[in-house]
Tab-separated table of C-alpha atoms in Angstrom:
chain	number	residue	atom	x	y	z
A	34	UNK	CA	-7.266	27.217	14.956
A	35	UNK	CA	-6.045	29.719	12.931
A	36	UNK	CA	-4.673	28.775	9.262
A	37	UNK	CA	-2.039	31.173	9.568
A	38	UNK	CA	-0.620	29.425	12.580
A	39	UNK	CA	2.441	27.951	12.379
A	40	UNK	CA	1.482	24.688	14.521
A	41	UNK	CA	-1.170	24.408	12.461
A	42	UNK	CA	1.190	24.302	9.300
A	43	UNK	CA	4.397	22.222	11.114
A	44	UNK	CA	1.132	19.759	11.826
A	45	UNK	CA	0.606	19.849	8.175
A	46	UNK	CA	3.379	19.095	6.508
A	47	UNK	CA	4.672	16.378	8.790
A	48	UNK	CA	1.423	14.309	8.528
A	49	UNK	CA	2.394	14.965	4.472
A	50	UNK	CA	5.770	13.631	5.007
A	51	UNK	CA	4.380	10.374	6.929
A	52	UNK	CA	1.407	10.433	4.075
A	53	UNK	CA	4.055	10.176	1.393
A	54	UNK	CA	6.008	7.413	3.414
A	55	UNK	CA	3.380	5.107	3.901
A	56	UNK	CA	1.869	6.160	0.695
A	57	UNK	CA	5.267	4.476	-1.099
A	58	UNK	CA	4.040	0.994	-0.477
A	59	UNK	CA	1.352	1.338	-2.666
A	60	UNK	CA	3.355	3.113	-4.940
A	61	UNK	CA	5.561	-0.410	-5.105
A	62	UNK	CA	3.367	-2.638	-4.949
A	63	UNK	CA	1.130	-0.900	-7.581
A	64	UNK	CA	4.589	-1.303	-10.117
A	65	UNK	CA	4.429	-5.083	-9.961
A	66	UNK	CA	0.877	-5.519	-10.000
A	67	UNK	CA	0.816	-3.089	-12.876
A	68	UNK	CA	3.573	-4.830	-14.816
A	69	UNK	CA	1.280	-8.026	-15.052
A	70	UNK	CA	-0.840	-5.745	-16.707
A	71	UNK	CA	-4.455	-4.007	-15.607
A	72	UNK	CA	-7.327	-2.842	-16.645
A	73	UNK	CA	-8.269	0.843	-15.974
A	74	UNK	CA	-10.947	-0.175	-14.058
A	75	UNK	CA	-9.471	-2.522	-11.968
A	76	UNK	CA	-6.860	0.759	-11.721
A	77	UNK	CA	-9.808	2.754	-10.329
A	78	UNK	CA	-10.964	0.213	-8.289
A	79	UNK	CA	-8.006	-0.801	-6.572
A	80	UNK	CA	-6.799	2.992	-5.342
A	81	UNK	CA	-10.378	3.400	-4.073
A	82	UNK	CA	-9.866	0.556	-1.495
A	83	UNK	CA	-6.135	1.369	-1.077
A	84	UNK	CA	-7.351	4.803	0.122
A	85	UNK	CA	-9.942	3.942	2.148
A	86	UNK	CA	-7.802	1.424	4.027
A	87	UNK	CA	-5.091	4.206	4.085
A	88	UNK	CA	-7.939	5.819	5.933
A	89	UNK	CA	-9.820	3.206	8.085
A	90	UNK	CA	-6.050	1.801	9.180
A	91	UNK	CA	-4.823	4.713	10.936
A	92	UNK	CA	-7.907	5.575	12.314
A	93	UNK	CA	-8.304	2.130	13.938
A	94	UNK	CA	-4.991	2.581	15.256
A	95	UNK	CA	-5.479	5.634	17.050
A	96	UNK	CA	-8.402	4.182	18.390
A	97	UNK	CA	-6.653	1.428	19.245
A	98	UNK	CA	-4.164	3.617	21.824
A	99	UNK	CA	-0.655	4.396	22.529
A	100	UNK	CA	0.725	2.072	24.955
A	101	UNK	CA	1.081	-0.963	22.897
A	102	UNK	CA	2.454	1.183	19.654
A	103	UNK	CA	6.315	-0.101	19.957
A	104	UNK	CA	4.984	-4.188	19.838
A	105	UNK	CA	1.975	-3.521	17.303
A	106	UNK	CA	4.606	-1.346	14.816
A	107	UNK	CA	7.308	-3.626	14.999
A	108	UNK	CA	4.452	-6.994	14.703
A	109	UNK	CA	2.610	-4.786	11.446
A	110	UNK	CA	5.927	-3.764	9.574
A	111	UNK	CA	7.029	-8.203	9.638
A	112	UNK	CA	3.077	-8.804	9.003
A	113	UNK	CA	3.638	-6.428	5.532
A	114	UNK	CA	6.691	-7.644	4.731
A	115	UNK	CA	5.691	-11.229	4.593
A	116	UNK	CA	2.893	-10.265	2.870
A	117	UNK	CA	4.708	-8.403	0.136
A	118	UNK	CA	7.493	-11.783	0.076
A	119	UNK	CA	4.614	-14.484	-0.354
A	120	UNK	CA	2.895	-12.019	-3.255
A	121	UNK	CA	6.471	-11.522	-4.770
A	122	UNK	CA	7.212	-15.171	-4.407
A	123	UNK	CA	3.917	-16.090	-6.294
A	124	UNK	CA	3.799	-13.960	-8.958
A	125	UNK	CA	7.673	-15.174	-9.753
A	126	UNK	CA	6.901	-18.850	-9.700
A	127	UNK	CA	3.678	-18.541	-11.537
A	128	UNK	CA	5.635	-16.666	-14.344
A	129	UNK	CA	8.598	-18.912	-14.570
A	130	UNK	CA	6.223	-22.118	-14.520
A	131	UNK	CA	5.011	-23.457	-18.195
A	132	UNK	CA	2.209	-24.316	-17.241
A	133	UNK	CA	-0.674	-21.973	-16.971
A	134	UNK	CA	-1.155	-22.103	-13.121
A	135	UNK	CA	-3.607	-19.526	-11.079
A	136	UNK	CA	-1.818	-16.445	-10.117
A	137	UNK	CA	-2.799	-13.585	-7.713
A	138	UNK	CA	-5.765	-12.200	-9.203
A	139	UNK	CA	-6.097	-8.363	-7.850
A	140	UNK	CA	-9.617	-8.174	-9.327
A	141	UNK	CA	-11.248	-10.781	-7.177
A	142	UNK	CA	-12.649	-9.567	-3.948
A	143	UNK	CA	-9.872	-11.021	-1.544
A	144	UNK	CA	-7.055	-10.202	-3.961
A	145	UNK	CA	-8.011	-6.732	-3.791
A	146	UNK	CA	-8.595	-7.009	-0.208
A	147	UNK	CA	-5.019	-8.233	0.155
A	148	UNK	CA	-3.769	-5.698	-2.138
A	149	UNK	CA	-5.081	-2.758	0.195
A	150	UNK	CA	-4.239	-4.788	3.643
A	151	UNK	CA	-0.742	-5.381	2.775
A	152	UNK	CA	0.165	-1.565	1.696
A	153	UNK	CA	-1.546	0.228	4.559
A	154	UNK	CA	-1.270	-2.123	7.306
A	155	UNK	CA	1.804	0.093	8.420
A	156	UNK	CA	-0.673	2.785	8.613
A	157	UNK	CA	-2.179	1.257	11.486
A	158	UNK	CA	1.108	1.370	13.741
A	159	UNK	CA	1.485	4.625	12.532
A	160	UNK	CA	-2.103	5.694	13.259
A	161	UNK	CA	-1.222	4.080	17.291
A	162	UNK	CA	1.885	6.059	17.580
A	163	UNK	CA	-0.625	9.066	16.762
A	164	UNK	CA	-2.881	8.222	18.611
A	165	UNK	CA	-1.051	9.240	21.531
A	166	UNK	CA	-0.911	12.929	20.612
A	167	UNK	CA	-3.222	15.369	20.476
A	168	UNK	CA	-3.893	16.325	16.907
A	169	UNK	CA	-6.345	16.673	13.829
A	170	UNK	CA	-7.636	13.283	13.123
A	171	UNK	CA	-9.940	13.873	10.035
A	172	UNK	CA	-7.033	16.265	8.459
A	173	UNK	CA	-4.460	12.655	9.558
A	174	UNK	CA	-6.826	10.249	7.987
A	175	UNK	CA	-7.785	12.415	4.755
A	176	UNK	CA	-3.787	13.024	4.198
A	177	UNK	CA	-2.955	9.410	4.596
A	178	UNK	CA	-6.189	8.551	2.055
A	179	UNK	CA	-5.194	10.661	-0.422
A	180	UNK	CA	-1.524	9.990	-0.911
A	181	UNK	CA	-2.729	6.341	-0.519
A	182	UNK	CA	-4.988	6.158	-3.447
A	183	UNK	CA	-2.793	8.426	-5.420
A	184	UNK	CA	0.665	6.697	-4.881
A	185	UNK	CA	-1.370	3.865	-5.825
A	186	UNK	CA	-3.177	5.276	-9.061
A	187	UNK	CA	0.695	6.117	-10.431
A	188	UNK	CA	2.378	2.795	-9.241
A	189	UNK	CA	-0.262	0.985	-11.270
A	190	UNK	CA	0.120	3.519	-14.481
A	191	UNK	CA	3.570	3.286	-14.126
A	192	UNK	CA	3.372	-0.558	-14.051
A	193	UNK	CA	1.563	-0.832	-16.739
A	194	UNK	CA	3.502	1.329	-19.008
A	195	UNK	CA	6.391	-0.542	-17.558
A	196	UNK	CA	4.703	-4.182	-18.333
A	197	UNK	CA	4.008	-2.906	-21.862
A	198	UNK	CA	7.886	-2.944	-22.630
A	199	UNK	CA	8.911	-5.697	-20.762
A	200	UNK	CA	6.621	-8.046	-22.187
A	201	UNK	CA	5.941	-11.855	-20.827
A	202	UNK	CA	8.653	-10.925	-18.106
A	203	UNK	CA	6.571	-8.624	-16.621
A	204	UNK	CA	5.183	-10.245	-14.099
A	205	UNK	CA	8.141	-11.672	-12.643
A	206	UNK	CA	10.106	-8.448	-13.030
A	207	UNK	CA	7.008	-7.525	-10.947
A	208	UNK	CA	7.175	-10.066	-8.459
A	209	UNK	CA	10.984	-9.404	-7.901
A	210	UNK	CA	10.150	-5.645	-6.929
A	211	UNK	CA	7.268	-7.094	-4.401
A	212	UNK	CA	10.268	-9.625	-2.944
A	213	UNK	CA	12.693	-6.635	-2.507
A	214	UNK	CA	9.976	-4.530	-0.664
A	215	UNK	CA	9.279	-7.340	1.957
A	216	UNK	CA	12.411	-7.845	2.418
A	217	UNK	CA	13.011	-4.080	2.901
A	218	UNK	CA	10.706	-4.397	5.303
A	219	UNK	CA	11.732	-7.471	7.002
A	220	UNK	CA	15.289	-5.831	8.090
């Protein structure tokens, strides 16, 4: 195809658009993880996996097929959103308890799992509703990636800036953004 062509182009800018849109979860969810405070490591770490889910999600789901898009969107969007309410919950209670009690820990292997699963698993709906069409899957996959691991790389800056002046309320500041997101998603 030529790269002149403008199907080629309208192609490319609305995967963008839908890159950017699913790419905001991360974003989100990298503010309140970031407010509790990280490491740049565990910074580097995390938008690795976030992008390669952003990749491996949508991929499965075009794989997966078109016919059952409408049930598997609508059962992915209420799996993320009670994801993002139980992680929002936690981190709240955790930081309004006195007692030093064991939080979600995104540098274990199944915190960072659940970190990536619960911002891209919207990518996977997405990736079945484009599965039915005929387009470029390695350009769909390696937009959705990128803005994945970005949006993630400057939610978790920004959180940790953010944490930095907000102090010991950080993390519940944090887990209040994470509650408003699933419920965003939830209705």
């Amino acid at each position: 195809m030529d790269l002149a062509s403008p199907l080629l182009w309208g192609q490319f800018i609305s995967i963008g658009f839908m890159a950017l849109a699913l790419g905001l979860d991360a974003l989100s969810l990298g503010l309140g993880i970031g407010m509790r405070g990280i490491r740049k490591l565990d910074i580097a770490k995390i938008s690795i996996v976030t992008a390669l889910f952003h990749i491996l999600m949508p991929l499965a789901g075009m794989w997966t097929g078109g016919y059952i898009s409408a049930l598997i969107g609508k059962v992915a969007t209420i799996g993320g959103g009670i994801l993002l309410l139980l992680l929002g919950a936690h981190m709240v209670y955790s930081s309004l308890r006195s007692e030093e009690s064991p939080t979600y820990d995104h540098r274990s292997f199944w915190g960072l799992m659940l970190f990536s699963l619960s911002v891209s698993i919207d990518s996977f709906s997405v990736g079945v509703s484009l599965g039915m069409f005929a387009g470029d899957v390695l350009m769909t996959v390696l937009m959705f990636g990128t803005a994945g691991g970005l949006m993630s790389v400057a939610g978790l800056v920004l959180g940790r800036r953010v944490g930095e002046w907000v102090g010991e309320y950080g993390e519940a500041l944090g887990g209040v953004i994470l509650l408003a997101f699933g419920i965003r998603f939830l209705l």
